[in-house]
PDB file of C-alpha atoms in Angstrom:
ATOM      1  CA  UNK A   1      -5.128 -42.153 -74.189  1.00 95.00           C
ATOM      2  CA  UNK A   2      -7.389 -44.808 -75.722  1.00 97.00           C
ATOM      3  CA  UNK A   3      -7.172 -48.223 -74.060  1.00 98.00           C
ATOM      4  CA  UNK A   4      -8.013 -51.439 -75.904  1.00 98.00           C
ATOM      5  CA  UNK A   5      -8.306 -54.768 -74.105  1.00 98.00           C
ATOM      6  CA  UNK A   6      -7.712 -58.019 -75.998  1.00 98.00           C
ATOM      7  CA  UNK A   7      -8.676 -61.260 -74.253  1.00 97.00           C
ATOM      8  CA  UNK A   8      -8.890 -64.908 -75.283  1.00 94.00           C
ATOM      9  CA  UNK A   9      -7.456 -68.333 -74.661  1.00 90.00           C
ATOM     10  CA  UNK A  10      -3.777 -69.192 -74.851  1.00 85.00           C
ATOM     11  CA  UNK A  11      -2.843 -69.577 -78.514  1.00 85.00           C
ATOM     12  CA  UNK A  12      -5.930 -67.762 -79.812  1.00 88.00           C
ATOM     13  CA  UNK A  13      -3.936 -65.034 -81.572  1.00 90.00           C
ATOM     14  CA  UNK A  14      -4.166 -62.166 -79.089  1.00 93.00           C
ATOM     15  CA  UNK A  15      -0.550 -61.083 -79.535  1.00 93.00           C
ATOM     16  CA  UNK A  16      -0.795 -61.360 -83.311  1.00 93.00           C
ATOM     17  CA  UNK A  17      -3.933 -59.213 -83.405  1.00 96.00           C
ATOM     18  CA  UNK A  18      -2.389 -56.646 -81.057  1.00 97.00           C
ATOM     19  CA  UNK A  19       0.754 -56.384 -83.183  1.00 97.00           C
ATOM     20  CA  UNK A  20      -1.278 -56.039 -86.358  1.00 97.00           C
ATOM     21  CA  UNK A  21      -3.376 -53.263 -84.849  1.00 97.00           C
ATOM     22  CA  UNK A  22      -0.214 -51.418 -83.841  1.00 97.00           C
ATOM     23  CA  UNK A  23       1.217 -51.902 -87.319  1.00 97.00           C
ATOM     24  CA  UNK A  24      -1.903 -50.442 -88.912  1.00 97.00           C
ATOM     25  CA  UNK A  25      -1.970 -47.267 -86.830  1.00 97.00           C
ATOM     26  CA  UNK A  26      -0.004 -44.138 -87.657  1.00 94.00           C
ATOM     27  CA  UNK A  27      -0.234 -42.789 -84.090  1.00 96.00           C
ATOM     28  CA  UNK A  28       1.831 -43.808 -81.072  1.00 96.00           C
ATOM     29  CA  UNK A  29       0.759 -47.222 -79.801  1.00 98.00           C
ATOM     30  CA  UNK A  30       2.116 -49.472 -77.048  1.00 98.00           C
ATOM     31  CA  UNK A  31       1.266 -53.053 -76.069  1.00 98.00           C
ATOM     32  CA  UNK A  32       1.091 -54.007 -72.390  1.00 98.00           C
ATOM     33  CA  UNK A  33       1.104 -57.787 -71.941  1.00 97.00           C
ATOM     34  CA  UNK A  34      -0.480 -59.391 -68.889  1.00 97.00           C
ATOM     35  CA  UNK A  35       2.120 -62.193 -69.098  1.00 94.00           C
ATOM     36  CA  UNK A  36       4.720 -59.652 -67.973  1.00 96.00           C
ATOM     37  CA  UNK A  37       2.831 -59.127 -64.712  1.00 97.00           C
ATOM     38  CA  UNK A  38       3.136 -62.605 -63.237  1.00 95.00           C
ATOM     39  CA  UNK A  39       4.042 -62.559 -59.564  1.00 94.00           C
ATOM     40  CA  UNK A  40       7.758 -63.302 -59.217  1.00 93.00           C
ATOM     41  CA  UNK A  41       8.443 -66.942 -58.331  1.00 91.00           C
ATOM     42  CA  UNK A  42      12.187 -66.461 -57.862  1.00 86.00           C
ATOM     43  CA  UNK A  43      12.043 -67.094 -54.121  1.00 89.00           C
ATOM     44  CA  UNK A  44      10.932 -70.699 -54.617  1.00 91.00           C
ATOM     45  CA  UNK A  45      13.046 -73.740 -55.569  1.00 93.00           C
ATOM     46  CA  UNK A  46      12.945 -74.326 -59.313  1.00 90.00           C
ATOM     47  CA  UNK A  47      10.888 -77.532 -59.007  1.00 88.00           C
ATOM     48  CA  UNK A  48       8.201 -75.655 -57.087  1.00 90.00           C
ATOM     49  CA  UNK A  49       8.148 -72.897 -59.696  1.00 89.00           C
ATOM     50  CA  UNK A  50       7.356 -75.407 -62.449  1.00 83.00           C
ATOM     51  CA  UNK A  51       4.313 -76.660 -60.531  1.00 86.00           C
ATOM     52  CA  UNK A  52       2.654 -73.257 -60.124  1.00 89.00           C
ATOM     53  CA  UNK A  53      -0.661 -72.819 -61.956  1.00 92.00           C
ATOM     54  CA  UNK A  54       0.340 -70.129 -64.461  1.00 91.00           C
ATOM     55  CA  UNK A  55      -3.120 -70.209 -66.064  1.00 93.00           C
ATOM     56  CA  UNK A  56      -4.958 -69.027 -62.969  1.00 95.00           C
ATOM     57  CA  UNK A  57      -5.926 -65.341 -62.723  1.00 96.00           C
ATOM     58  CA  UNK A  58      -4.590 -65.340 -59.158  1.00 96.00           C
ATOM     59  CA  UNK A  59      -0.978 -65.641 -60.396  1.00 96.00           C
ATOM     60  CA  UNK A  60      -1.053 -62.149 -61.937  1.00 97.00           C
ATOM     61  CA  UNK A  61      -0.310 -58.874 -60.154  1.00 97.00           C
ATOM     62  CA  UNK A  62      -3.321 -56.857 -61.306  1.00 98.00           C
ATOM     63  CA  UNK A  63      -2.594 -54.156 -58.726  1.00 98.00           C
ATOM     64  CA  UNK A  64       0.769 -53.461 -60.343  1.00 98.00           C
ATOM     65  CA  UNK A  65      -0.689 -53.451 -63.833  1.00 98.00           C
ATOM     66  CA  UNK A  66      -3.452 -51.070 -62.781  1.00 98.00           C
ATOM     67  CA  UNK A  67      -0.916 -48.768 -61.122  1.00 98.00           C
ATOM     68  CA  UNK A  68       1.101 -48.639 -64.365  1.00 98.00           C
ATOM     69  CA  UNK A  69      -2.028 -47.908 -66.407  1.00 98.00           C
ATOM     70  CA  UNK A  70      -2.976 -45.066 -64.085  1.00 98.00           C
ATOM     71  CA  UNK A  71       0.510 -43.581 -64.324  1.00 98.00           C
ATOM     72  CA  UNK A  72       0.286 -43.631 -68.119  1.00 98.00           C
ATOM     73  CA  UNK A  73      -3.153 -42.016 -67.954  1.00 97.00           C
ATOM     74  CA  UNK A  74      -1.583 -39.300 -65.805  1.00 97.00           C
ATOM     75  CA  UNK A  75       1.012 -38.682 -68.514  1.00 96.00           C
ATOM     76  CA  UNK A  76       3.882 -40.382 -66.678  1.00 98.00           C
ATOM     77  CA  UNK A  77       6.199 -43.116 -68.034  1.00 98.00           C
ATOM     78  CA  UNK A  78       6.471 -46.596 -66.511  1.00 98.00           C
ATOM     79  CA  UNK A  79       9.208 -49.225 -66.637  1.00 97.00           C
ATOM     80  CA  UNK A  80       8.617 -52.097 -69.046  1.00 96.00           C
ATOM     81  CA  UNK A  81       7.812 -55.298 -67.214  1.00 96.00           C
ATOM     82  CA  UNK A  82       9.042 -58.699 -68.361  1.00 95.00           C
ATOM     83  CA  UNK A  83       8.988 -62.375 -67.454  1.00 94.00           C
ATOM     84  CA  UNK A  84      11.511 -65.181 -67.965  1.00 91.00           C
ATOM     85  CA  UNK A  85       9.442 -68.243 -68.846  1.00 84.00           C
ATOM     86  CA  UNK A  86      12.383 -70.636 -68.707  1.00 83.00           C
ATOM     87  CA  UNK A  87      13.294 -69.591 -65.153  1.00 88.00           C
ATOM     88  CA  UNK A  88       9.735 -68.783 -64.030  1.00 87.00           C
ATOM     89  CA  UNK A  89      10.643 -65.408 -62.591  1.00 90.00           C
ATOM     90  CA  UNK A  90      10.236 -61.707 -63.325  1.00 93.00           C
ATOM     91  CA  UNK A  91      12.644 -60.075 -65.742  1.00 93.00           C
ATOM     92  CA  UNK A  92      11.776 -56.366 -65.716  1.00 94.00           C
ATOM     93  CA  UNK A  93      13.907 -53.860 -67.615  1.00 92.00           C
ATOM     94  CA  UNK A  94      15.025 -50.281 -67.065  1.00 93.00           C
ATOM     95  CA  UNK A  95      13.459 -49.215 -70.375  1.00 96.00           C
ATOM     96  CA  UNK A  96      10.632 -46.734 -70.060  1.00 97.00           C
ATOM     97  CA  UNK A  97       7.233 -46.880 -71.724  1.00 97.00           C
ATOM     98  CA  UNK A  98       5.844 -43.411 -72.368  1.00 98.00           C
ATOM     99  CA  UNK A  99       2.108 -42.650 -72.563  1.00 97.00           C
ATOM    100  CA  UNK A 100       0.905 -43.502 -76.109  1.00 97.00           C
ATOM    101  CA  UNK A 101      -2.204 -42.353 -77.894  1.00 97.00           C
ATOM    102  CA  UNK A 102      -3.375 -45.980 -77.989  1.00 98.00           C
ATOM    103  CA  UNK A 103      -2.551 -48.548 -75.300  1.00 98.00           C
ATOM    104  CA  UNK A 104      -3.337 -52.208 -76.039  1.00 98.00           C
ATOM    105  CA  UNK A 105      -3.615 -54.519 -73.030  1.00 98.00           C
ATOM    106  CA  UNK A 106      -3.608 -58.203 -73.945  1.00 98.00           C
ATOM    107  CA  UNK A 107      -3.679 -61.464 -72.028  1.00 97.00           C
ATOM    108  CA  UNK A 108      -5.747 -64.492 -71.091  1.00 96.00           C
ATOM    109  CA  UNK A 109      -7.235 -62.798 -68.011  1.00 97.00           C
ATOM    110  CA  UNK A 110      -7.260 -59.078 -68.877  1.00 98.00           C
ATOM    111  CA  UNK A 111     -11.055 -59.059 -68.335  1.00 98.00           C
ATOM    112  CA  UNK A 112     -10.781 -60.668 -64.880  1.00 98.00           C
ATOM    113  CA  UNK A 113     -10.223 -57.474 -62.871  1.00 98.00           C
ATOM    114  CA  UNK A 114     -13.188 -55.095 -63.148  1.00 97.00           C
ATOM    115  CA  UNK A 115     -10.977 -52.125 -62.240  1.00 97.00           C
ATOM    116  CA  UNK A 116      -8.904 -52.704 -65.376  1.00 98.00           C
ATOM    117  CA  UNK A 117     -11.974 -53.399 -67.507  1.00 97.00           C
ATOM    118  CA  UNK A 118     -13.414 -50.069 -66.396  1.00 97.00           C
ATOM    119  CA  UNK A 119     -10.529 -48.095 -67.939  1.00 97.00           C
ATOM    120  CA  UNK A 120     -10.829 -49.855 -71.317  1.00 97.00           C
ATOM    121  CA  UNK A 121     -12.477 -47.942 -74.150  1.00 96.00           C
ATOM    122  CA  UNK A 122     -12.842 -51.076 -76.256  1.00 97.00           C
ATOM    123  CA  UNK A 123     -12.826 -54.770 -75.304  1.00 98.00           C
ATOM    124  CA  UNK A 124     -12.097 -57.482 -77.880  1.00 98.00           C
ATOM    125  CA  UNK A 125     -12.426 -61.222 -77.318  1.00 97.00           C
ATOM    126  CA  UNK A 126     -10.520 -63.501 -79.707  1.00 95.00           C
ATOM    127  CA  UNK A 127     -12.535 -66.687 -80.226  1.00 93.00           C
ATOM    128  CA  UNK A 128     -10.761 -69.719 -81.705  1.00 87.00           C
ATOM    129  CA  UNK A 129     -11.460 -73.466 -81.421  1.00 82.00           C
ATOM    130  CA  UNK A 130      -9.679 -74.964 -78.403  1.00 79.00           C
ATOM    131  CA  UNK A 131      -7.933 -77.607 -80.539  1.00 79.00           C
ATOM    132  CA  UNK A 132      -6.349 -74.908 -82.689  1.00 81.00           C
ATOM    133  CA  UNK A 133      -5.243 -73.045 -79.555  1.00 76.00           C
ATOM    134  CA  UNK A 134      -3.606 -76.197 -78.202  1.00 79.00           C
ATOM    135  CA  UNK A 135      -1.681 -76.841 -81.422  1.00 82.00           C
ATOM    136  CA  UNK A 136      -0.434 -73.234 -81.473  1.00 81.00           C
ATOM    137  CA  UNK A 137       0.562 -73.468 -77.815  1.00 80.00           C
ATOM    138  CA  UNK A 138       2.572 -76.636 -78.462  1.00 86.00           C
ATOM    139  CA  UNK A 139       4.512 -74.999 -81.297  1.00 86.00           C
ATOM    140  CA  UNK A 140       5.133 -71.809 -79.280  1.00 83.00           C
ATOM    141  CA  UNK A 141       6.210 -73.502 -76.059  1.00 82.00           C
ATOM    142  CA  UNK A 142       8.527 -75.964 -77.796  1.00 87.00           C
ATOM    143  CA  UNK A 143      10.156 -73.397 -80.104  1.00 84.00           C
ATOM    144  CA  UNK A 144      10.225 -70.299 -77.893  1.00 79.00           C
ATOM    145  CA  UNK A 145      10.283 -71.649 -74.342  1.00 75.00           C
ATOM    146  CA  UNK A 146      12.242 -74.884 -74.756  1.00 78.00           C
ATOM    147  CA  UNK A 147       9.572 -77.102 -73.248  1.00 81.00           C
ATOM    148  CA  UNK A 148       8.937 -80.773 -73.979  1.00 84.00           C
ATOM    149  CA  UNK A 149       5.742 -82.131 -75.506  1.00 85.00           C
ATOM    150  CA  UNK A 150       5.157 -84.166 -72.354  1.00 86.00           C
ATOM    151  CA  UNK A 151       5.332 -81.135 -70.045  1.00 82.00           C
ATOM    152  CA  UNK A 152       3.030 -79.127 -72.329  1.00 81.00           C
ATOM    153  CA  UNK A 153       0.517 -81.983 -72.383  1.00 85.00           C
ATOM    154  CA  UNK A 154       0.571 -82.365 -68.605  1.00 85.00           C
ATOM    155  CA  UNK A 155       0.110 -78.636 -68.064  1.00 82.00           C
ATOM    156  CA  UNK A 156      -2.752 -78.481 -70.553  1.00 83.00           C
ATOM    157  CA  UNK A 157      -4.685 -81.225 -68.760  1.00 87.00           C
ATOM    158  CA  UNK A 158      -3.883 -79.957 -65.267  1.00 86.00           C
ATOM    159  CA  UNK A 159      -4.375 -76.202 -65.607  1.00 87.00           C
ATOM    160  CA  UNK A 160      -4.886 -74.798 -69.131  1.00 86.00           C
ATOM    161  CA  UNK A 161      -8.117 -76.637 -70.001  1.00 89.00           C
ATOM    162  CA  UNK A 162      -9.725 -76.246 -66.523  1.00 90.00           C
ATOM    163  CA  UNK A 163      -8.905 -72.518 -66.350  1.00 92.00           C
ATOM    164  CA  UNK A 164     -10.185 -71.961 -69.880  1.00 91.00           C
ATOM    165  CA  UNK A 165     -13.502 -73.599 -69.008  1.00 92.00           C
ATOM    166  CA  UNK A 166     -13.820 -71.911 -65.601  1.00 94.00           C
ATOM    167  CA  UNK A 167     -12.756 -68.381 -66.521  1.00 95.00           C
ATOM    168  CA  UNK A 168     -11.635 -67.551 -70.043  1.00 94.00           C
ATOM    169  CA  UNK A 169     -14.629 -68.791 -72.027  1.00 93.00           C
ATOM    170  CA  UNK A 170     -16.889 -66.652 -69.808  1.00 95.00           C
ATOM    171  CA  UNK A 171     -14.994 -63.434 -70.543  1.00 97.00           C
ATOM    172  CA  UNK A 172     -16.753 -63.290 -73.896  1.00 96.00           C
ATOM    173  CA  UNK A 173     -19.740 -61.768 -72.082  1.00 96.00           C
ATOM    174  CA  UNK A 174     -17.619 -58.719 -71.161  1.00 97.00           C
ATOM    175  CA  UNK A 175     -16.461 -58.067 -74.728  1.00 97.00           C
ATOM    176  CA  UNK A 176     -17.684 -55.286 -76.973  1.00 97.00           C
ATOM    177  CA  UNK A 177     -16.548 -57.173 -80.072  1.00 96.00           C
ATOM    178  CA  UNK A 178     -15.914 -60.897 -80.652  1.00 96.00           C
ATOM    179  CA  UNK A 179     -13.187 -61.598 -83.210  1.00 95.00           C
ATOM    180  CA  UNK A 180     -13.674 -64.983 -84.835  1.00 93.00           C
ATOM    181  CA  UNK A 181     -10.865 -67.129 -86.298  1.00 87.00           C
ATOM    182  CA  UNK A 182      -8.046 -65.406 -84.422  1.00 87.00           C
ATOM    183  CA  UNK A 183      -5.472 -62.748 -85.126  1.00 86.00           C
ATOM    184  CA  UNK A 184      -5.558 -63.068 -88.913  1.00 89.00           C
ATOM    185  CA  UNK A 185      -9.199 -61.976 -89.271  1.00 93.00           C
ATOM    186  CA  UNK A 186      -8.712 -59.233 -91.860  1.00 95.00           C
ATOM    187  CA  UNK A 187     -12.161 -57.670 -91.689  1.00 95.00           C
ATOM    188  CA  UNK A 188     -12.121 -57.453 -87.893  1.00 95.00           C
ATOM    189  CA  UNK A 189      -8.646 -55.929 -88.074  1.00 96.00           C
ATOM    190  CA  UNK A 190      -9.657 -53.261 -90.594  1.00 96.00           C
ATOM    191  CA  UNK A 191     -12.769 -52.397 -88.587  1.00 96.00           C
ATOM    192  CA  UNK A 192     -10.803 -52.098 -85.336  1.00 97.00           C
ATOM    193  CA  UNK A 193      -8.078 -49.948 -86.884  1.00 97.00           C
ATOM    194  CA  UNK A 194     -10.637 -47.679 -88.543  1.00 97.00           C
ATOM    195  CA  UNK A 195     -12.474 -47.205 -85.250  1.00 96.00           C
ATOM    196  CA  UNK A 196      -9.274 -46.428 -83.338  1.00 97.00           C
ATOM    197  CA  UNK A 197      -8.147 -43.933 -85.943  1.00 96.00           C
ATOM    198  CA  UNK A 198     -11.430 -42.056 -85.555  1.00 95.00           C
ATOM    199  CA  UNK A 199     -11.057 -42.126 -81.754  1.00 95.00           C
ATOM    200  CA  UNK A 200      -7.506 -40.765 -81.957  1.00 95.00           C
ATOM    201  CA  UNK A 201      -8.658 -38.000 -84.295  1.00 93.00           C
ATOM    202  CA  UNK A 202     -11.419 -37.032 -81.862  1.00 92.00           C
ATOM    203  CA  UNK A 203      -9.127 -36.903 -78.841  1.00 88.00           C
ATOM    204  CA  UNK A 204      -6.464 -34.771 -80.536  1.00 84.00           C
ATOM    205  CA  UNK A 205      -6.885 -31.026 -80.025  1.00 78.00           C
ATOM    206  CA  UNK A 206      -8.347 -29.162 -82.971  1.00 58.00           C
ATOM    207  CA  UNK A 207      -5.949 -27.003 -84.975  1.00 48.00           C
ATOM    208  CA  UNK A 208      -7.554 -23.854 -83.554  1.00 44.00           C
ATOM    209  CA  UNK A 209      -6.994 -25.119 -80.008  1.00 51.00           C
ATOM    210  CA  UNK A 210      -3.290 -25.865 -80.433  1.00 47.00           C
ATOM    211  CA  UNK A 211      -0.934 -23.372 -78.812  1.00 47.00           C
ATOM    212  CA  UNK A 212       0.658 -21.059 -81.347  1.00 48.00           C
ATOM    213  CA  UNK A 213       4.420 -20.996 -81.692  1.00 43.00           C
ATOM    214  CA  UNK A 214       6.112 -17.855 -80.374  1.00 42.00           C
TER     215      UNK A 214
END
């Protein structure tokens, strides 16, 4: 299994780039999103849940994500994790994710935990101007998560901007490839897909090594 890590600020185009990579591959490919591995906040009153710093790396369960990655590497399926952003609590499903030929791990802090970085075959950092990221975040949070402009603005000043400056911008030093202009960078996409296709071809058993049908 080939593992690709995609990191970058909120609204940089990580999900878009991940989806486009998957769409350009003919092999099995799954996307594991760090946002689905938030620690569950369901045990707290709703008002307390809204005040949690969801942009800090310490709010993610990296141990659980790593355990799932290791299971997939061992050829075992894992349950798909999920998160309810409106309720600020976990929303896992019973659906199983089976080991793919290519696993894409994406999120704002996927380069934070060295144990997870160590299992990645390729690390991509999506670099986009912070103003563009903010505008994209506003549109996403208002349309998809039902949030007000005021709450988005307050969160950006309180946690998003400080965490970006403290952590996310520094992850670029861990990347193998820096993708400029976000998820719609066509040349970076073609190069990444071409590289992954060659990796998949190399890891597949040669025709002579395949067991013969009886």
